[in-house]
Tab-separated table of C-alpha atoms in Angstrom:
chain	number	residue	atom	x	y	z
A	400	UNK	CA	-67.331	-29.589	-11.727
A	401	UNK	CA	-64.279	-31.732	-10.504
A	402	UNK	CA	-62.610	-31.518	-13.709
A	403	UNK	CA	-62.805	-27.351	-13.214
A	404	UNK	CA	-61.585	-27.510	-10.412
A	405	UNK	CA	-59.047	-29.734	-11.086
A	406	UNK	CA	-57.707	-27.565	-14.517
A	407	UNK	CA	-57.953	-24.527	-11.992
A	408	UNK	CA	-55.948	-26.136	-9.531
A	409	UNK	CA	-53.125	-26.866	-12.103
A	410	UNK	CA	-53.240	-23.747	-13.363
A	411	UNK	CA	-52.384	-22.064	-10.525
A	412	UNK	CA	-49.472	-24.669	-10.112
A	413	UNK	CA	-48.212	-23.687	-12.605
A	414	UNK	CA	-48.079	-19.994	-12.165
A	415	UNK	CA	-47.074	-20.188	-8.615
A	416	UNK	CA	-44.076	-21.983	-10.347
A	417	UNK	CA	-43.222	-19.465	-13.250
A	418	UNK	CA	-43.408	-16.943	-10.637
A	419	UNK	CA	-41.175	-18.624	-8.273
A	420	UNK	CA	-38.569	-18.967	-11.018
A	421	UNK	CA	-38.824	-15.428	-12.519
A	422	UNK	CA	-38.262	-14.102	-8.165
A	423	UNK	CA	-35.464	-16.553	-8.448
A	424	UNK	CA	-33.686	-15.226	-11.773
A	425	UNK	CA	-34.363	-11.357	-10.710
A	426	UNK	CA	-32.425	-12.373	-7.059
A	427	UNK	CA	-29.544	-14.145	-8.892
A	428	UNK	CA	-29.451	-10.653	-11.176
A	429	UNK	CA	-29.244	-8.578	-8.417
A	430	UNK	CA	-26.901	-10.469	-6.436
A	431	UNK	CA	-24.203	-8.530	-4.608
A	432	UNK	CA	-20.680	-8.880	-5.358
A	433	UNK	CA	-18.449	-8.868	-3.379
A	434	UNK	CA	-14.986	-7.829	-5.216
A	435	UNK	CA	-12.656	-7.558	-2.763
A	436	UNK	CA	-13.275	-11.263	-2.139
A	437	UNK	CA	-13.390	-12.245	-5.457
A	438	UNK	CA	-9.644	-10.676	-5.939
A	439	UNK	CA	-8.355	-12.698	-2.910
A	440	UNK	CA	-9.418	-15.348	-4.127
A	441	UNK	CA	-8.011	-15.126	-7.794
A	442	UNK	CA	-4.810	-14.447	-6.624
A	443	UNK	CA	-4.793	-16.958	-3.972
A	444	UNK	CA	-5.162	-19.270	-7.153
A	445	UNK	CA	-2.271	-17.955	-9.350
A	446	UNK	CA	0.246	-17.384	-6.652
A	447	UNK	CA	3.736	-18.525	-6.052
A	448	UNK	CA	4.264	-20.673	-2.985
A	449	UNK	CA	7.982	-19.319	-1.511
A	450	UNK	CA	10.522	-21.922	-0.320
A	451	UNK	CA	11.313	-20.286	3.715
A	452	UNK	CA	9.793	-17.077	4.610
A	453	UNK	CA	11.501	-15.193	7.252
A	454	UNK	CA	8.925	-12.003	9.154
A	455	UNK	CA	10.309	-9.012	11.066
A	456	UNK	CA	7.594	-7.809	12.776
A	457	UNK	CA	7.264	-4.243	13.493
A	458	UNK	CA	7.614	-3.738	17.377
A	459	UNK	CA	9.415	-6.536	17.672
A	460	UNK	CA	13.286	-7.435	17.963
A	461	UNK	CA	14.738	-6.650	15.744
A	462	UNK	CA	16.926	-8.963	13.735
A	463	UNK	CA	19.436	-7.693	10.737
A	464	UNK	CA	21.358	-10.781	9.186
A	465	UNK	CA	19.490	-13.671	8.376
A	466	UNK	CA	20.407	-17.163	6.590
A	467	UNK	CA	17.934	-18.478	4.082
A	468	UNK	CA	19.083	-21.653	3.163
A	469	UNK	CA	22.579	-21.194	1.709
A	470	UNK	CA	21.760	-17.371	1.318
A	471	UNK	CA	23.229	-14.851	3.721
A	472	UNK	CA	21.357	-11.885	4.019
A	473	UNK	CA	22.583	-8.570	6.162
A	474	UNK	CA	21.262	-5.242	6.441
A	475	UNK	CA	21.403	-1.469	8.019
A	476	UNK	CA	20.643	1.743	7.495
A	477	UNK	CA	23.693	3.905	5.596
A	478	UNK	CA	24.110	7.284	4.368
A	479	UNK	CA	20.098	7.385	4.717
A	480	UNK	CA	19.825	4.895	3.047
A	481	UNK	CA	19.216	1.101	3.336
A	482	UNK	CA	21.764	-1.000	2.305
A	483	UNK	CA	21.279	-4.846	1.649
A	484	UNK	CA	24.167	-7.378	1.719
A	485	UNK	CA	22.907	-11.036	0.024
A	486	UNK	CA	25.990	-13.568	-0.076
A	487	UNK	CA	28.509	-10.674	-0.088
A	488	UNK	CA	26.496	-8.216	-3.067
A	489	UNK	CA	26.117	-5.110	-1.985
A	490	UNK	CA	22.554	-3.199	-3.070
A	491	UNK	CA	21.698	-0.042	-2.065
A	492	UNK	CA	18.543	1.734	-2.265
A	493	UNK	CA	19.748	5.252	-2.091
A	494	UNK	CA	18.532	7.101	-5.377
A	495	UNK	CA	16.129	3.979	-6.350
A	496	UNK	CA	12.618	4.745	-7.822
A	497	UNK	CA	9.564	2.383	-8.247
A	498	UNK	CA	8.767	0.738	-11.868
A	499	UNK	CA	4.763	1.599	-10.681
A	500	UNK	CA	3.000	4.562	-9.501
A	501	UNK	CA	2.331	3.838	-5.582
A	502	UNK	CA	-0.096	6.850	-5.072
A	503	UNK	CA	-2.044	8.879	-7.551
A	504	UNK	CA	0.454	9.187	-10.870
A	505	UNK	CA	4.170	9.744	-9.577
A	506	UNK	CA	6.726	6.944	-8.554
A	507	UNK	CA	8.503	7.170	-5.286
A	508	UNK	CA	12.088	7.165	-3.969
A	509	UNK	CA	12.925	3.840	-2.141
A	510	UNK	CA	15.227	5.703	0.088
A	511	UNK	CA	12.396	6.187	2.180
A	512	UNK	CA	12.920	2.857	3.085
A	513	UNK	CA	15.455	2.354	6.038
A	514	UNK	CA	14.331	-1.381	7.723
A	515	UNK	CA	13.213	-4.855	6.325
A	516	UNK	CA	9.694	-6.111	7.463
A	517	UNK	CA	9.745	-9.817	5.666
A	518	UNK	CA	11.819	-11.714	3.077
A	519	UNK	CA	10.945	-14.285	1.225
A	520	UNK	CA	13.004	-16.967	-0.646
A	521	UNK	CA	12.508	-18.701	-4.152
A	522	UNK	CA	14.414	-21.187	-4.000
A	523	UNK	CA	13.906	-23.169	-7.356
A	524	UNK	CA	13.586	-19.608	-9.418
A	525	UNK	CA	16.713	-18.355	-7.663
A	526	UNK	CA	15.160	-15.097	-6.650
A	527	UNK	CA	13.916	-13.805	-3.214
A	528	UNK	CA	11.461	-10.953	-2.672
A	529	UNK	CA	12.111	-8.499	0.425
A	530	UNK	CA	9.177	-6.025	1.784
A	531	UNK	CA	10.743	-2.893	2.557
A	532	UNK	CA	9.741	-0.251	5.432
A	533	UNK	CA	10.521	2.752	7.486
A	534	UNK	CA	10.653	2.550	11.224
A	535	UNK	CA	9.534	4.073	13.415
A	536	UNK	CA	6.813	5.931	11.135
A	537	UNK	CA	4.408	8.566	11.564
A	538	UNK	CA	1.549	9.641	9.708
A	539	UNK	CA	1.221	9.009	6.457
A	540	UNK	CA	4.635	6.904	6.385
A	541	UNK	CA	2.737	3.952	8.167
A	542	UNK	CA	0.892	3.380	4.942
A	543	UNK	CA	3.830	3.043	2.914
A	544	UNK	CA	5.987	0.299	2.048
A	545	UNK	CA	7.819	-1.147	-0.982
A	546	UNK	CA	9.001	-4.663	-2.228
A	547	UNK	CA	12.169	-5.492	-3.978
A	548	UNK	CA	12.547	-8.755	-6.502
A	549	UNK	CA	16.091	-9.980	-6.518
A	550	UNK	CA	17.587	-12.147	-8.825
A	551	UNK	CA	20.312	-14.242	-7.331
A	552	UNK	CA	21.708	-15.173	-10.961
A	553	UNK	CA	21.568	-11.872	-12.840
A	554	UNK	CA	21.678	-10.079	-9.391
A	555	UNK	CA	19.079	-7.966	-11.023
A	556	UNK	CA	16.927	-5.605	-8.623
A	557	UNK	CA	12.999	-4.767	-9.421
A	558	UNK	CA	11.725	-2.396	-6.858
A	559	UNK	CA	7.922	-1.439	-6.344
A	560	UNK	CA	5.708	0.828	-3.998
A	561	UNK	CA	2.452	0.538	-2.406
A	562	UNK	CA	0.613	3.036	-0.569
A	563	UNK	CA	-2.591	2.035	1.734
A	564	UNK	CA	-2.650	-1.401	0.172
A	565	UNK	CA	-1.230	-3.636	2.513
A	566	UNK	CA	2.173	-5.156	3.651
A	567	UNK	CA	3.249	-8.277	1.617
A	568	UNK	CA	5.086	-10.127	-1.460
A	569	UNK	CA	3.845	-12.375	-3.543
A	570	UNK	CA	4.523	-13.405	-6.725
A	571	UNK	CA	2.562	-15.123	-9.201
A	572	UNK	CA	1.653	-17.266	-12.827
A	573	UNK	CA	-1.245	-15.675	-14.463
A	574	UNK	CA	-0.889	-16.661	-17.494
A	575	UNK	CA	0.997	-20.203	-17.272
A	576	UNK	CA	4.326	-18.955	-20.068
A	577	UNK	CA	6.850	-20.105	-17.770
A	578	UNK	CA	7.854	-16.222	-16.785
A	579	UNK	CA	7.222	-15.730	-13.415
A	580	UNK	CA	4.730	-12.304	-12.793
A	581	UNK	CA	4.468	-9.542	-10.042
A	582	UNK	CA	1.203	-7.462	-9.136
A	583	UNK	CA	2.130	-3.759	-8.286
A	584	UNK	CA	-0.535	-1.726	-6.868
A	585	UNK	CA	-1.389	1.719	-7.057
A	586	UNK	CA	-3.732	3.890	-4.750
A	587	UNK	CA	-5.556	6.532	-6.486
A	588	UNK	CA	-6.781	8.432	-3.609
A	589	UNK	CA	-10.352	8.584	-1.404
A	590	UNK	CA	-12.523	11.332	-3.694
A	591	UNK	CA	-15.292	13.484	-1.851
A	592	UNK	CA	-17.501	10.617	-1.887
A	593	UNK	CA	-15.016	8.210	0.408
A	594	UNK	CA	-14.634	6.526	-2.406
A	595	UNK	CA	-11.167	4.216	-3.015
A	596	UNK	CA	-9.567	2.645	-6.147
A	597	UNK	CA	-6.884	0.832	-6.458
A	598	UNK	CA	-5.390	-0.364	-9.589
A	599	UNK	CA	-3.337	-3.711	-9.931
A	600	UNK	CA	-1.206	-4.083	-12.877
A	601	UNK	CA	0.980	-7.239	-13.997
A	602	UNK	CA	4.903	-7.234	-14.328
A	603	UNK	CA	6.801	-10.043	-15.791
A	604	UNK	CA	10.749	-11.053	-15.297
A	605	UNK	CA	12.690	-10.627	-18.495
A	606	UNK	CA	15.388	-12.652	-19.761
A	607	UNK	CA	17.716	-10.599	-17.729
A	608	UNK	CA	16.244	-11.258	-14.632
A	609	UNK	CA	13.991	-7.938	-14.238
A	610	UNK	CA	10.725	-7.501	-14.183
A	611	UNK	CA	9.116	-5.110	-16.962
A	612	UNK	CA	5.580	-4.231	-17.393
A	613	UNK	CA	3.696	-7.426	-19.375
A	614	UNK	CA	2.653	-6.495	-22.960
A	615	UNK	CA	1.690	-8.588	-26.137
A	616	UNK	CA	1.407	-7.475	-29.576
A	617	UNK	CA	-2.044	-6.405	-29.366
A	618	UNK	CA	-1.977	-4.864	-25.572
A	619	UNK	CA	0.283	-2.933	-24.036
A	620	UNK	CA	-1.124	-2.730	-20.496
A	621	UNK	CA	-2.716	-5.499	-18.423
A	622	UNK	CA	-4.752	-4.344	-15.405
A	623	UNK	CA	-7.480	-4.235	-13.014
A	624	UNK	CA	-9.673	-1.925	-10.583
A	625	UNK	CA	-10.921	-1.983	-7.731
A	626	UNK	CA	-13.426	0.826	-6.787
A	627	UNK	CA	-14.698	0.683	-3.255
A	628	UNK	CA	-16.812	2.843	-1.028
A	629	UNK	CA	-15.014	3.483	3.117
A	630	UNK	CA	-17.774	2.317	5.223
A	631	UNK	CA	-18.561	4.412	8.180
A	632	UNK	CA	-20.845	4.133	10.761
A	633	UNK	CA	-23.553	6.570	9.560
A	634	UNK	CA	-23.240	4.827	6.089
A	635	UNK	CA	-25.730	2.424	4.595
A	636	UNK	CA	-23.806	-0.245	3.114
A	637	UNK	CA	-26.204	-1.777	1.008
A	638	UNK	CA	-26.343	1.340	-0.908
A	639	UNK	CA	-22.700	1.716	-1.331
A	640	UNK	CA	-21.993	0.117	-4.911
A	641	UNK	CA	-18.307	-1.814	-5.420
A	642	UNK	CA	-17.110	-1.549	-8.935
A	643	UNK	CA	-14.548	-3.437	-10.781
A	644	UNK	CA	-12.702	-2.852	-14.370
A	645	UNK	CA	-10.557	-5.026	-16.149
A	646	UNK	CA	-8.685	-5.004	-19.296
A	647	UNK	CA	-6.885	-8.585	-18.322
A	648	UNK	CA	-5.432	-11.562	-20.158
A	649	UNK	CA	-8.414	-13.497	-19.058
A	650	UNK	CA	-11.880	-12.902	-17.435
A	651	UNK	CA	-11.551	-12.595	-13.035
A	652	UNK	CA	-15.312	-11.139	-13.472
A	653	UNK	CA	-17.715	-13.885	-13.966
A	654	UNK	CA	-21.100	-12.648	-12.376
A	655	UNK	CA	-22.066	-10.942	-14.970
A	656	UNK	CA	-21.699	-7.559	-13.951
């Protein structure tokens, strides 16, 4: 009689355990992920670290000539326009377009562009990046902003937009070939379901000191999504499904989804 209830006893051990493993595997299947996270995080990995970094906040005093280092920097607003002065080069963005789409499918004019919110200086890759705003805005204009890559050898000039997807500059390695890579981001619009994407998609400088959409022989385009549902108070958020698509030169996914 011991001996039964003994074998009974293990064998209930032992399904208590196979069932505690399978619950385990099933949770770890249906984990939640979240992406927007998991892209921070990425790029906080492959990004640049800048030299100096000087911020104009909006609201704030405004300050238009700067030294960065041995780089003089002026600005003001001309012709409506904004024209840029770094160590005696004139640049001008009047009749400048972005390389990406900032909203939906259509590039936009940098002329919108009249004020400089933060610049940032490379000091080893001679180039400095400059964020790019219009103020005071209204409406729709707060969302907008754009970021110019200057090349202080080639005096070069890479401009990008971004719509809704915050106010920054970074630049990045992603794929360690000694050319240094920019993320530009387009906003595809909030569909009847509140639902966002936003697409990231890698530049690289040239030779001549501009940046041109990254492309091998076998892939012209390298990109990511980010789908994401606008939570609201009368939304359940656990039922709201992220998404995430890539096509990229290496795997940012990795939980299996």
């Amino acid at each position: 009689m011991k001996s039964v209830i003994k074998t009974t006893f293990i064998l209930l051990l032992i399904f208590s355990c196979s069932k505690e493993k399978r619950t385990e595997s099933k949770t770890d299947l249906t984990k939640k992920v979240e992406y927007g996270n998991m892209i921070s995080e990425y790029l906080e990995s492959k990004k640049y670290e800048p030299t100096l970094i000087f911020n104009n906040p909006y609201n704030s005093d405004k300050k238009f000539a700067i030294k960065l280092a041995d780089n003089e920097i002026k600005w003001s607003e001309k012709d409506n326009a904004l024209e840029i002065i770094i160590n005696g080069a004139k640049i001008n963005t009047s009749k400048k377009v972005t390389l990406n789409y900032n909203w939906g499918k259509s590039v936009d004019s940098v002329n919108f562009a009249n004020n400089i919110r933060q610049i940032k200086l490379y000091e080893s890759d001679s180039l400095i990046g400059f964020v790019l705003t219009n103020e005071p805005c209204t409406g729709l204009g707060c969302s907008v902003n754009y970021q110019l890559v200057y090349d202080l050898k080639t005096k070069s000039e890479s401009y990008f937009g971004r719509f809704r997807t915050r106010f920054e500059f970074e630049l990045y390695d992603f794929n360690q070939d000694s050319r240094i890579d920019f993320l530009s981001k387009t906003f595809y619009g909030r569909n009847q379901k509140m639902i966002d994407t936003t697409e990231f998609i890698m530049y690289s400088q040239t030779e001549k000191g501009n940046f041109q959409q990254f492309r091998t022989e076998g892939q012209n385009r390298f990109a990511f999504k980010h789908i994401y549902p606008q939570i609201y108070p009368k939304r359940n958020k656990d039922s709201l499904r992220e998404e995430f698509e890539e096509n990229w030169i290496e795997k940012i996914n990795n939980n299996g989804r």
